[in-house]
PDB file of C-alpha atoms and ligand atoms in Angstrom:
ATOM      1  CA  MET A 741      -0.017   0.097   0.003  1.00  0.00           C
ATOM      2  CA  THR A 742       1.230   3.301  -0.527  1.00  0.00           C
ATOM      3  CA  THR A 743      -0.479   6.503   1.260  1.00  0.00           C
ATOM      4  CA  VAL A 744       0.632  10.097   2.133  1.00  0.00           C
ATOM      5  CA  THR A 745       3.477  10.850   4.786  1.00  0.00           C
ATOM      6  CA  LYS A 746       1.439  13.714   6.450  1.00  0.00           C
ATOM      7  CA  ASN A 747      -1.666  15.794   6.298  1.00  0.00           C
ATOM      8  CA  VAL A 748      -1.927  17.689   3.168  1.00  0.00           C
ATOM      9  CA  LYS A 749      -4.455  20.465   3.182  1.00  0.00           C
ATOM     10  CA  ILE A 750      -5.952  21.725   0.020  1.00  0.00           C
ATOM     11  CA  SER A 751      -8.237  24.694  -0.003  1.00  0.00           C
ATOM     12  CA  ASP A 752     -10.189  26.479  -2.690  1.00  0.00           C
ATOM     13  CA  VAL A 753     -13.733  27.063  -4.085  1.00  0.00           C
ATOM     14  CA  GLY A 754     -15.735  24.243  -5.569  1.00  0.00           C
ATOM     15  CA  LEU A 755     -16.483  24.288  -9.211  1.00  0.00           C
ATOM     16  CA  HIS A 756     -20.200  24.112  -9.065  1.00  0.00           C
ATOM     17  CA  SER A 757     -20.943  25.750  -5.572  1.00  0.00           C
ATOM     18  CA  GLY A 758     -18.554  28.581  -5.869  1.00  0.00           C
ATOM     19  CA  LEU A 759     -18.036  28.003  -2.073  1.00  0.00           C
ATOM     20  CA  PRO A 760     -14.721  28.145  -0.046  1.00  0.00           C
ATOM     21  CA  VAL A 761     -13.754  24.123   0.707  1.00  0.00           C
ATOM     22  CA  ASN A 762     -11.081  22.862   2.700  1.00  0.00           C
ATOM     23  CA  MET A 763      -9.505  19.248   1.990  1.00  0.00           C
ATOM     24  CA  VAL A 764      -6.954  17.188   4.350  1.00  0.00           C
ATOM     25  CA  ILE A 765      -5.667  14.309   2.766  1.00  0.00           C
ATOM     26  CA  LYS A 766      -4.532  12.153   5.461  1.00  0.00           C
ATOM     27  CA  PRO A 767      -2.403   8.750   5.980  1.00  0.00           C
ATOM     28  CA  SER A 768      -4.090   5.634   6.061  1.00  0.00           C
ATOM     29  CA  LYS A 769      -3.506   1.884   7.050  1.00  0.00           C
ATOM     30  CA  LYS A 770      -6.753   1.096   5.257  1.00  0.00           C
ATOM     31  CA  PRO A 771      -6.700  -0.083   1.881  1.00  0.00           C
ATOM     32  CA  GLY A 772      -8.806   2.215  -0.547  1.00  0.00           C
ATOM     33  CA  ILE A 773      -9.319   5.915  -0.896  1.00  0.00           C
ATOM     34  CA  PHE A 774     -11.934   7.317   1.171  1.00  0.00           C
ATOM     35  CA  PHE A 775     -13.730  10.613   1.720  1.00  0.00           C
ATOM     36  CA  LYS A 776     -15.222  11.812   4.864  1.00  0.00           C
ATOM     37  CA  ARG A 777     -17.581  14.672   5.198  1.00  0.00           C
ATOM     38  CA  VAL A 778     -16.476  16.461   8.381  1.00  0.00           C
ATOM     39  CA  ASP A 779     -19.105  19.303   8.277  1.00  0.00           C
ATOM     40  CA  ILE A 780     -21.947  16.584   8.427  1.00  0.00           C
ATOM     41  CA  LYS A 781     -22.841  14.890  11.797  1.00  0.00           C
ATOM     42  CA  ASP A 782     -21.729  11.117  11.819  1.00  0.00           C
ATOM     43  CA  SER A 783     -20.928  10.961   8.299  1.00  0.00           C
ATOM     44  CA  GLU A 784     -19.489   7.687   7.189  1.00  0.00           C
ATOM     45  CA  LEU A 785     -16.499   7.113   5.526  1.00  0.00           C
ATOM     46  CA  ILE A 786     -17.354   7.259   1.592  1.00  0.00           C
ATOM     47  CA  PRO A 787     -15.302   4.748  -0.383  1.00  0.00           C
ATOM     48  CA  ALA A 788     -14.109   6.344  -3.867  1.00  0.00           C
ATOM     49  CA  THR A 789     -15.238   3.526  -5.991  1.00  0.00           C
ATOM     50  CA  PHE A 790     -17.296   2.795  -8.913  1.00  0.00           C
ATOM     51  CA  ASP A 791     -19.985   1.129  -7.268  1.00  0.00           C
ATOM     52  CA  ASN A 792     -20.750   4.303  -5.121  1.00  0.00           C
ATOM     53  CA  VAL A 793     -20.948   6.748  -7.864  1.00  0.00           C
ATOM     54  CA  LYS A 794     -24.171   8.483  -7.608  1.00  0.00           C
ATOM     55  CA  GLU A 795     -24.241  11.211 -10.236  1.00  0.00           C
ATOM     56  CA  THR A 796     -22.355  11.665 -13.325  1.00  0.00           C
ATOM     57  CA  MET A 797     -24.338  14.112 -15.608  1.00  0.00           C
ATOM     58  CA  PHE A 798     -22.935  17.505 -15.023  1.00  0.00           C
ATOM     59  CA  ARG A 799     -19.407  16.739 -16.150  1.00  0.00           C
ATOM     60  CA  SER A 800     -18.214  15.772 -12.734  1.00  0.00           C
ATOM     61  CA  THR A 801     -18.136  12.463 -10.711  1.00  0.00           C
ATOM     62  CA  GLN A 802     -19.738  12.365  -7.373  1.00  0.00           C
ATOM     63  CA  ILE A 803     -19.743   9.650  -4.983  1.00  0.00           C
ATOM     64  CA  GLY A 804     -21.858   9.103  -1.759  1.00  0.00           C
ATOM     65  CA  ASN A 805     -22.884   6.867   0.810  1.00  0.00           C
ATOM     66  CA  PRO A 806     -26.448   5.213   1.550  1.00  0.00           C
ATOM     67  CA  LYS A 807     -27.023   7.836   4.223  1.00  0.00           C
ATOM     68  CA  GLY A 808     -26.855  10.646   1.651  1.00  0.00           C
ATOM     69  CA  ALA A 809     -23.519  12.085   2.335  1.00  0.00           C
ATOM     70  CA  HIS A 810     -21.679  12.882  -1.045  1.00  0.00           C
ATOM     71  CA  VAL A 811     -18.644  14.684  -2.514  1.00  0.00           C
ATOM     72  CA  ARG A 812     -18.472  15.543  -6.323  1.00  0.00           C
ATOM     73  CA  THR A 813     -15.790  16.252  -8.731  1.00  0.00           C
ATOM     74  CA  ILE A 814     -13.550  14.087  -7.303  1.00  0.00           C
ATOM     75  CA  GLU A 815     -11.843  12.960 -10.694  1.00  0.00           C
ATOM     76  CA  HIS A 816      -8.763  15.173 -11.128  1.00  0.00           C
ATOM     77  CA  LEU A 817      -7.593  14.320  -7.670  1.00  0.00           C
ATOM     78  CA  MET A 818      -8.406  10.743  -8.282  1.00  0.00           C
ATOM     79  CA  ALA A 819      -6.078  10.856 -11.435  1.00  0.00           C
ATOM     80  CA  VAL A 820      -3.217  12.328  -9.286  1.00  0.00           C
ATOM     81  CA  LEU A 821      -3.602   9.939  -6.367  1.00  0.00           C
ATOM     82  CA  PHE A 822      -3.624   7.040  -9.296  1.00  0.00           C
ATOM     83  CA  ILE A 823      -0.435   8.624 -11.116  1.00  0.00           C
ATOM     84  CA  LEU A 824       1.419   8.976  -7.697  1.00  0.00           C
ATOM     85  CA  GLY A 825       0.216   5.472  -6.892  1.00  0.00           C
ATOM     86  CA  ILE A 826      -1.533   6.125  -3.714  1.00  0.00           C
ATOM     87  CA  ASP A 827      -3.982   3.771  -2.989  1.00  0.00           C
ATOM     88  CA  SER A 828      -4.611   4.453   0.629  1.00  0.00           C
ATOM     89  CA  ALA A 829      -5.909   7.777   2.110  1.00  0.00           C
ATOM     90  CA  ILE A 830      -8.786   9.162   4.229  1.00  0.00           C
ATOM     91  CA  ILE A 831      -9.761  12.460   2.644  1.00  0.00           C
ATOM     92  CA  GLU A 832     -11.699  14.657   5.170  1.00  0.00           C
ATOM     93  CA  ILE A 833     -13.741  17.681   3.467  1.00  0.00           C
ATOM     94  CA  ASP A 834     -15.758  20.385   4.762  1.00  0.00           C
ATOM     95  CA  GLY A 835     -18.176  20.607   2.069  1.00  0.00           C
ATOM     96  CA  PRO A 836     -19.627  18.713  -0.806  1.00  0.00           C
ATOM     97  CA  GLU A 837     -17.149  19.416  -3.597  1.00  0.00           C
ATOM     98  CA  VAL A 838     -13.306  18.872  -3.989  1.00  0.00           C
ATOM     99  CA  PRO A 839     -11.587  22.180  -4.422  1.00  0.00           C
ATOM    100  CA  ILE A 840     -11.188  23.051  -8.347  1.00  0.00           C
ATOM    101  CA  LEU A 841      -7.965  24.948  -8.241  1.00  0.00           C
ATOM    102  CA  GLY A 842      -6.565  25.284 -11.771  1.00  0.00           C
ATOM    103  CA  GLY A 843      -9.255  22.957 -13.314  1.00  0.00           C
ATOM    104  CA  GLY A 844      -6.994  20.236 -13.736  1.00  0.00           C
ATOM    105  CA  ALA A 845      -4.774  17.688 -12.156  1.00  0.00           C
ATOM    106  CA  PHE A 846      -1.159  20.079 -12.072  1.00  0.00           C
ATOM    107  CA  GLU A 847      -1.912  21.686  -8.757  1.00  0.00           C
ATOM    108  CA  PHE A 848      -2.805  18.427  -7.256  1.00  0.00           C
ATOM    109  CA  TYR A 849       0.135  16.942  -8.269  1.00  0.00           C
ATOM    110  CA  ASN A 850       2.448  19.765  -6.719  1.00  0.00           C
ATOM    111  CA  LEU A 851       0.827  19.738  -3.426  1.00  0.00           C
ATOM    112  CA  LEU A 852       1.038  15.887  -3.169  1.00  0.00           C
ATOM    113  CA  GLU A 853       4.168  14.790  -4.895  1.00  0.00           C
ATOM    114  CA  ARG A 854       6.516  15.422  -2.109  1.00  0.00           C
ATOM    115  CA  PHE A 855       4.303  13.281   0.409  1.00  0.00           C
ATOM    116  CA  VAL A 856       4.181   9.879  -1.207  1.00  0.00           C
ATOM    117  CA  SER A 857       5.138   7.000   1.373  1.00  0.00           C
ATOM    118  CA  ASP A 858       7.581   4.330   0.356  1.00  0.00           C
ATOM    119  CA  ARG A 859       5.920   2.932  -2.622  1.00  0.00           C
ATOM    120  CA  THR A 860       4.642  -0.277  -3.106  1.00  0.00           C
ATOM    121  CA  LYS A 861       3.050  -1.690  -6.212  1.00  0.00           C
ATOM    122  CA  MET A 862      -0.568  -1.118  -6.463  1.00  0.00           C
ATOM    123  CA  LYS A 863      -3.425  -4.079  -6.844  1.00  0.00           C
ATOM    124  CA  LYS A 864      -3.468  -5.025 -10.769  1.00  0.00           C
ATOM    125  CA  ILE A 865      -6.867  -5.543 -12.380  1.00  0.00           C
ATOM    126  CA  VAL A 866      -6.251  -6.953 -15.636  1.00  0.00           C
ATOM    127  CA  VAL A 867      -8.818  -6.695 -18.614  1.00  0.00           C
ATOM    128  CA  LYS A 868      -9.205 -10.370 -20.005  1.00  0.00           C
ATOM    129  CA  LYS A 869     -12.126  -9.707 -22.178  1.00  0.00           C
ATOM    130  CA  THR A 870     -13.406  -6.856 -24.346  1.00  0.00           C
ATOM    131  CA  ILE A 871     -15.967  -4.846 -22.820  1.00  0.00           C
ATOM    132  CA  GLU A 872     -18.005  -2.449 -24.542  1.00  0.00           C
ATOM    133  CA  ALA A 873     -20.380   0.548 -22.923  1.00  0.00           C
ATOM    134  CA  ARG A 874     -22.555   2.654 -25.379  1.00  0.00           C
ATOM    135  CA  ARG A 875     -24.404   5.434 -24.713  1.00  0.00           C
ATOM    136  CA  ALA A 876     -27.515   4.059 -26.157  1.00  0.00           C
ATOM    137  CA  ASP A 877     -27.727   1.150 -23.980  1.00  0.00           C
ATOM    138  CA  LEU A 878     -26.560   3.170 -21.000  1.00  0.00           C
ATOM    139  CA  LEU A 879     -30.055   5.393 -21.784  1.00  0.00           C
ATOM    140  CA  ARG A 880     -32.081   2.289 -22.216  1.00  0.00           C
ATOM    141  CA  GLU A 881     -31.055   1.087 -18.824  1.00  0.00           C
ATOM    142  CA  MET A 882     -31.699   4.175 -16.974  1.00  0.00           C
ATOM    143  CA  PRO A 883     -34.874   4.808 -15.037  1.00  0.00           C
ATOM    144  CA  PHE A 884     -37.572   6.680 -16.950  1.00  0.00           C
ATOM    145  CA  TRP A 885     -37.033  10.146 -15.185  1.00  0.00           C
ATOM    146  CA  LYS A 886     -33.359  10.095 -15.510  1.00  0.00           C
ATOM    147  CA  ARG A 887     -33.654   8.981 -19.288  1.00  0.00           C
ATOM    148  CA  ILE A 888     -35.690  12.337 -19.912  1.00  0.00           C
ATOM    149  CA  ARG A 889     -33.197  14.386 -17.726  1.00  0.00           C
ATOM    150  CA  MET A 890     -30.226  12.807 -19.788  1.00  0.00           C
ATOM    151  CA  MET A 891     -32.161  13.557 -22.970  1.00  0.00           C
ATOM    152  CA  ILE A 892     -32.801  16.702 -21.953  1.00  0.00           C
ATOM    153  CA  LEU A 893     -29.118  17.738 -20.870  1.00  0.00           C
ATOM    154  CA  ASN A 894     -27.840  15.997 -24.257  1.00  0.00           C
ATOM    155  CA  TYR A 895     -30.074  18.307 -26.278  1.00  0.00           C
ATOM    156  CA  THR A 896     -28.979  21.228 -24.678  1.00  0.00           C
ATOM    157  CA  LEU A 897     -25.212  20.392 -24.642  1.00  0.00           C
ATOM    158  CA  GLY A 898     -25.236  19.474 -28.141  1.00  0.00           C
ATOM    159  CA  ARG A 899     -24.336  15.661 -27.366  1.00  0.00           C
ATOM    160  CA  HIS A 900     -25.258  12.733 -29.503  1.00  0.00           C
ATOM    161  CA  GLY A 901     -26.240   9.201 -28.334  1.00  0.00           C
ATOM    162  CA  ASP A 902     -23.324   7.582 -30.334  1.00  0.00           C
ATOM    163  CA  GLY A 903     -20.493   7.784 -27.884  1.00  0.00           C
ATOM    164  CA  TYR A 904     -18.951   4.684 -26.668  1.00  0.00           C
ATOM    165  CA  GLU A 905     -16.002   2.919 -24.626  1.00  0.00           C
ATOM    166  CA  ARG A 906     -14.446   0.097 -25.136  1.00  0.00           C
ATOM    167  CA  LEU A 907     -12.052  -1.661 -22.428  1.00  0.00           C
ATOM    168  CA  SER A 908      -9.816  -4.451 -23.972  1.00  0.00           C
ATOM    169  CA  PRO A 909      -6.814  -6.683 -22.973  1.00  0.00           C
ATOM    170  CA  ALA A 910      -4.821  -5.053 -25.903  1.00  0.00           C
ATOM    171  CA  TYR A 911      -2.284  -3.376 -23.619  1.00  0.00           C
ATOM    172  CA  ASP A 912      -0.366  -5.300 -21.050  1.00  0.00           C
ATOM    173  CA  LYS A 913       2.101  -2.872 -19.570  1.00  0.00           C
ATOM    174  CA  GLY A 914      -0.402  -0.725 -17.761  1.00  0.00           C
ATOM    175  CA  LEU A 915      -3.271   1.689 -18.659  1.00  0.00           C
ATOM    176  CA  GLN A 916      -3.654   3.030 -22.322  1.00  0.00           C
ATOM    177  CA  ILE A 917      -6.112   5.694 -22.937  1.00  0.00           C
ATOM    178  CA  ASP A 918      -7.062   6.598 -26.619  1.00  0.00           C
ATOM    179  CA  CYS A 919      -9.745   9.382 -26.646  1.00  0.00           C
ATOM    180  CA  ILE A 920     -11.830  10.821 -29.348  1.00  0.00           C
ATOM    181  CA  ILE A 921     -13.982  13.756 -28.844  1.00  0.00           C
ATOM    182  CA  ASP A 922     -16.136  15.503 -31.469  1.00  0.00           C
ATOM    183  CA  TYR A 923     -17.827  18.562 -30.966  1.00  0.00           C
ATOM    184  CA  ASN A 924     -20.140  20.582 -33.532  1.00  0.00           C
ATOM    185  CA  ASN A 925     -18.555  23.855 -32.377  1.00  0.00           C
ATOM    186  CA  LYS A 926     -15.679  24.973 -34.591  1.00  0.00           C
ATOM    187  CA  ALA A 927     -13.098  25.766 -31.540  1.00  0.00           C
ATOM    188  CA  VAL A 928     -13.407  22.190 -30.444  1.00  0.00           C
ATOM    189  CA  GLY A 929     -13.997  19.959 -33.329  1.00  0.00           C
ATOM    190  CA  THR A 930     -12.670  16.725 -33.604  1.00  0.00           C
ATOM    191  CA  GLN A 931      -9.453  15.628 -31.330  1.00  0.00           C
ATOM    192  CA  TYR A 932      -7.706  12.588 -30.982  1.00  0.00           C
ATOM    193  CA  TYR A 933      -5.155  11.979 -27.966  1.00  0.00           C
ATOM    194  CA  SER A 934      -3.600   8.576 -26.671  1.00  0.00           C
ATOM    195  CA  PHE A 935      -1.911   8.405 -23.184  1.00  0.00           C
ATOM    196  CA  GLU A 936      -0.050   4.858 -22.041  1.00  0.00           C
ATOM    197  CA  PHE A 937       0.776   4.808 -17.981  1.00  0.00           C
ATOM    198  CA  ASP A 938       2.798   2.005 -17.029  1.00  0.00           C
ATOM    199  CA  GLY A 939       3.870   3.395 -13.671  1.00  0.00           C
ATOM    200  CA  SER A 940       7.179   4.454 -14.711  1.00  0.00           C
ATOM    201  CA  LYS A 941       8.915   7.891 -13.925  1.00  0.00           C
ATOM    202  CA  ALA A 942       8.906   8.623 -17.534  1.00  0.00           C
ATOM    203  CA  SER A 943       5.212   7.934 -17.844  1.00  0.00           C
ATOM    204  CA  VAL A 944       4.563  10.011 -14.792  1.00  0.00           C
ATOM    205  CA  LYS A 945       6.558  12.860 -16.277  1.00  0.00           C
ATOM    206  CA  ASP A 946       4.687  12.525 -19.628  1.00  0.00           C
ATOM    207  CA  PHE A 947       1.278  13.047 -17.417  1.00  0.00           C
ATOM    208  CA  VAL A 948       3.054  16.092 -15.791  1.00  0.00           C
ATOM    209  CA  ASP A 949       4.159  17.694 -18.964  1.00  0.00           C
ATOM    210  CA  ASN A 950       1.573  17.029 -21.329  1.00  0.00           C
ATOM    211  CA  ILE A 951      -1.854  16.271 -19.794  1.00  0.00           C
ATOM    212  CA  ALA A 952      -2.158  17.382 -15.965  1.00  0.00           C
ATOM    213  CA  LYS A 953      -2.719  21.181 -16.732  1.00  0.00           C
ATOM    214  CA  SER A 954      -5.521  20.589 -19.161  1.00  0.00           C
ATOM    215  CA  ARG A 955      -8.947  22.038 -18.084  1.00  0.00           C
ATOM    216  CA  THR A 956     -12.513  21.380 -19.036  1.00  0.00           C
ATOM    217  CA  PHE A 957     -14.324  23.763 -21.340  1.00  0.00           C
ATOM    218  CA  GLY A 958     -17.721  25.281 -21.186  1.00  0.00           C
ATOM    219  CA  THR A 959     -19.662  26.795 -23.788  1.00  0.00           C
ATOM    220  CA  TYR A 960     -21.867  30.014 -22.882  1.00  0.00           C
ATOM    221  CA  ALA A 961     -25.018  28.118 -23.510  1.00  0.00           C
ATOM    222  CA  GLU A 962     -23.910  25.321 -21.186  1.00  0.00           C
ATOM    223  CA  TRP A 963     -22.835  27.543 -18.211  1.00  0.00           C
ATOM    224  CA  ASP A 964     -25.596  29.456 -18.357  1.00  0.00           C
ATOM    225  CA  MET A 965     -27.905  26.486 -18.095  1.00  0.00           C
ATOM    226  CA  LEU A 966     -25.662  25.464 -15.319  1.00  0.00           C
ATOM    227  CA  LYS A 967     -25.797  28.546 -13.303  1.00  0.00           C
ATOM    228  CA  ARG A 968     -29.229  28.749 -13.335  1.00  0.00           C
ATOM    229  CA  HIS A 969     -29.217  25.367 -11.775  1.00  0.00           C
ATOM    230  CA  GLY A 970     -27.096  26.794  -9.457  1.00  0.00           C
ATOM    231  CA  MET A 971     -24.101  25.111 -10.630  1.00  0.00           C
ATOM    232  CA  ALA A 972     -20.571  26.175 -12.082  1.00  0.00           C
ATOM    233  CA  LEU A 973     -20.659  29.213  -9.587  1.00  0.00           C
ATOM    234  CA  GLY A 974     -16.925  28.707  -9.074  1.00  0.00           C
ATOM    235  CA  SER A 975     -16.055  28.485 -12.652  1.00  0.00           C
ATOM    236  CA  THR A 976     -13.401  31.206 -13.757  1.00  0.00           C
ATOM    237  CA  MET A 977     -11.299  32.153 -16.713  1.00  0.00           C
ATOM    238  CA  HIS A 978      -8.373  30.562 -14.705  1.00  0.00           C
ATOM    239  CA  ASN A 979      -9.947  27.098 -14.081  1.00  0.00           C
ATOM    240  CA  LEU A 980     -12.208  26.795 -17.256  1.00  0.00           C
ATOM    241  CA  ILE A 981     -11.943  27.040 -20.676  1.00  0.00           C
ATOM    242  CA  VAL A 982     -14.436  29.266 -22.209  1.00  0.00           C
ATOM    243  CA  LEU A 983     -16.056  29.133 -25.655  1.00  0.00           C
ATOM    244  CA  ASN A 984     -17.230  32.369 -27.204  1.00  0.00           C
ATOM    245  CA  GLU A 985     -20.874  32.941 -28.042  1.00  0.00           C
ATOM    246  CA  ARG A 986     -20.561  31.767 -31.621  1.00  0.00           C
ATOM    247  CA  GLN A 987     -18.648  28.743 -30.368  1.00  0.00           C
ATOM    248  CA  ASP A 988     -15.726  29.058 -33.058  1.00  0.00           C
ATOM    249  CA  ALA A 989     -13.231  30.536 -30.782  1.00  0.00           C
ATOM    250  CA  VAL A 990     -11.580  30.226 -26.934  1.00  0.00           C
ATOM    251  CA  ILE A 991     -11.780  33.323 -24.822  1.00  0.00           C
ATOM    252  CA  ASN A 992      -8.979  32.401 -22.877  1.00  0.00           C
ATOM    253  CA  LYS A 993      -5.258  31.053 -23.660  1.00  0.00           C
ATOM    254  CA  LEU A 994      -4.988  27.539 -23.693  1.00  0.00           C
ATOM    255  CA  TYR A 995      -2.114  25.269 -22.505  1.00  0.00           C
ATOM    256  CA  TYR A 996      -2.340  23.208 -25.657  1.00  0.00           C
ATOM    257  CA  PRO A 997      -4.005  23.236 -28.662  1.00  0.00           C
ATOM    258  CA  ASP A 998      -6.125  20.145 -27.870  1.00  0.00           C
ATOM    259  CA  GLU A 999      -6.270  20.714 -24.317  1.00  0.00           C
ATOM    260  CA  PHE A1000      -9.951  19.811 -24.594  1.00  0.00           C
ATOM    261  CA  VAL A1001      -8.989  15.909 -25.654  1.00  0.00           C
ATOM    262  CA  ARG A1002      -6.391  16.094 -23.016  1.00  0.00           C
ATOM    263  CA  HIS A1003      -8.435  16.952 -20.238  1.00  0.00           C
ATOM    264  CA  LYS A1004     -10.453  13.878 -21.122  1.00  0.00           C
ATOM    265  CA  ILE A1005      -7.500  11.972 -20.072  1.00  0.00           C
ATOM    266  CA  ILE A1006      -7.275  13.042 -16.821  1.00  0.00           C
ATOM    267  CA  ASP A1007     -11.032  12.468 -16.271  1.00  0.00           C
ATOM    268  CA  ALA A1008     -10.841   8.877 -17.450  1.00  0.00           C
ATOM    269  CA  LEU A1009      -7.721   8.395 -15.265  1.00  0.00           C
ATOM    270  CA  GLY A1010      -9.471   9.580 -12.276  1.00  0.00           C
ATOM    271  CA  ASP A1011     -12.341   7.516 -12.992  1.00  0.00           C
ATOM    272  CA  MET A1012     -10.999   4.371 -13.897  1.00  0.00           C
ATOM    273  CA  PHE A1013      -8.900   4.423 -10.533  1.00  0.00           C
ATOM    274  CA  THR A1014     -12.684   4.251  -8.712  1.00  0.00           C
ATOM    275  CA  SER A1015     -11.791   0.513  -9.813  1.00  0.00           C
ATOM    276  CA  GLY A1016      -9.652   0.489  -6.677  1.00  0.00           C
ATOM    277  CA  GLY A1017      -6.413  -0.527  -8.397  1.00  0.00           C
ATOM    278  CA  PHE A1018      -4.417  -0.251 -11.593  1.00  0.00           C
ATOM    279  CA  ILE A1019      -6.529  -1.247 -14.676  1.00  0.00           C
ATOM    280  CA  HIS A1020      -4.267  -3.309 -17.055  1.00  0.00           C
ATOM    281  CA  GLY A1021      -5.795  -2.787 -20.387  1.00  0.00           C
ATOM    282  CA  ARG A1022      -6.773  -0.624 -23.271  1.00  0.00           C
ATOM    283  CA  LEU A1023      -9.539   2.099 -22.814  1.00  0.00           C
ATOM    284  CA  GLU A1024     -11.075   3.693 -26.146  1.00  0.00           C
ATOM    285  CA  SER A1025     -13.253   6.281 -25.423  1.00  0.00           C
ATOM    286  CA  TYR A1026     -15.420   7.774 -28.416  1.00  0.00           C
ATOM    287  CA  LYS A1027     -17.327  10.842 -27.307  1.00  0.00           C
ATOM    288  CA  GLY A1028     -16.622   9.459 -23.623  1.00  0.00           C
ATOM    289  CA  SER A1029     -17.791  10.957 -20.476  1.00  0.00           C
ATOM    290  CA  HIS A1030     -18.073  10.288 -16.620  1.00  0.00           C
ATOM    291  CA  GLU A1031     -21.205   8.050 -17.136  1.00  0.00           C
ATOM    292  CA  LEU A1032     -19.521   5.773 -19.925  1.00  0.00           C
ATOM    293  CA  ASN A1033     -16.409   5.477 -17.778  1.00  0.00           C
ATOM    294  CA  ASN A1034     -18.752   4.404 -14.867  1.00  0.00           C
ATOM    295  CA  TYR A1035     -20.566   2.043 -17.300  1.00  0.00           C
ATOM    296  CA  VAL A1036     -17.619   0.435 -18.677  1.00  0.00           C
ATOM    297  CA  LEU A1037     -16.486  -0.426 -15.027  1.00  0.00           C
ATOM    298  CA  ARG A1038     -19.875  -1.611 -13.804  1.00  0.00           C
ATOM    299  CA  LYS A1039     -19.668  -3.774 -17.048  1.00  0.00           C
ATOM    300  CA  LEU A1040     -16.147  -4.924 -16.594  1.00  0.00           C
ATOM    301  CA  PHE A1041     -16.975  -6.309 -12.595  1.00  0.00           C
ATOM    302  CA  SER A1042     -20.311  -7.716 -13.735  1.00  0.00           C
ATOM    303  CA  ASP A1043     -18.654 -10.856 -14.513  1.00  0.00           C
ATOM    304  CA  SER A1044     -15.471 -12.128 -12.653  1.00  0.00           C
ATOM    305  CA  SER A1045     -14.275 -13.755 -15.924  1.00  0.00           C
ATOM    306  CA  ASN A1046     -13.797 -10.334 -17.395  1.00  0.00           C
ATOM    307  CA  TYR A1047     -10.759  -9.640 -15.445  1.00  0.00           C
ATOM    308  CA  GLU A1048      -8.178 -10.812 -13.238  1.00  0.00           C
ATOM    309  CA  ILE A1049      -7.053  -9.392 -10.035  1.00  0.00           C
ATOM    310  CA  ILE A1050      -3.154  -9.755  -9.213  1.00  0.00           C
ATOM    311  CA  GLU A1051      -2.478  -8.471  -5.475  1.00  0.00           C
ATOM    312  CA  ALA A1052       0.592  -6.490  -4.919  1.00  0.00           C
ATOM    313  CA  LYS A1053       2.032  -8.283  -1.754  1.00  0.00           C
ATOM    314  CA  GLY A1054       3.755  -5.518  -0.565  1.00  0.00           C
ATOM    315  CA  GLU A1055       6.161  -5.394  -3.658  1.00  0.00           C
ATOM    316  CA  LYS A1056       8.428  -2.477  -3.973  1.00  0.00           C
ATOM    317  CA  LYS A1057       7.618  -0.325  -7.007  1.00  0.00           C
TER     318      LYS A1057
HETATM  319 ZN1   ZN B2102     -12.763  17.073 -15.370  1.00  0.00          ZN
END
């Protein structure tokens, strides 16, 4: 197991709530990443696992426990914990949302990388069969009210029902993620990015240099809608890429021309870590999303012949 060597405190506003939030990542002897809402009385630990994901609609991943305590936008922090090999920590938080910081993973990485305990290898989850998760199937399986909400949201955001994700055994050195995004607006259009992570120092550096800073984006229409629902209140030009009214240009400066698709890699890494281990396989994501990331994991774990778990047994990294 690998944890943090001391309490690491991180404070900022939440992207959706816009309210200040304080988070303390604490060393732990218990395997797994757990959140704890310290602002709620008797709040139980919330395991950051795919089967506790409650909501993924508004471009963030939210986990919760049966008593109703929840934490949202965990994915960028989860991506960094994964990249650093931290598979054991208790994360105390005094609000419902992880601090947004720069909108990507870079700040989390900088704040945490000096405080990683002696590393041991992470539990491996080896993909044995090809798993496909299609948006159309996801919609079909949803309860009626949720499906209607999703359809309205897709219409508002200009998303189409043809997205899919595929997990396959095609890569055995670690996790390979191939992302394609395709948006109607000219500023984003079609973008492709591939990232291979094998746990080596070189692949950590690749993540930090080429992916970590990437932010998500919003169009005016979308952010207007989110704000009317009391969300995205903490979004600024610093932590979010904003497209202009005609959606043919970006208002703020981009870190990379294809920052949009690179951010999808962060989201996918963070979401794949809700598997509780290091997935060995290839994830192809075509118009992927937090919903599909979660769906592909639920499908993977629905049948034990789809995967093999190799425990680390204290092996050094
Ligand atoms: Zn994200």
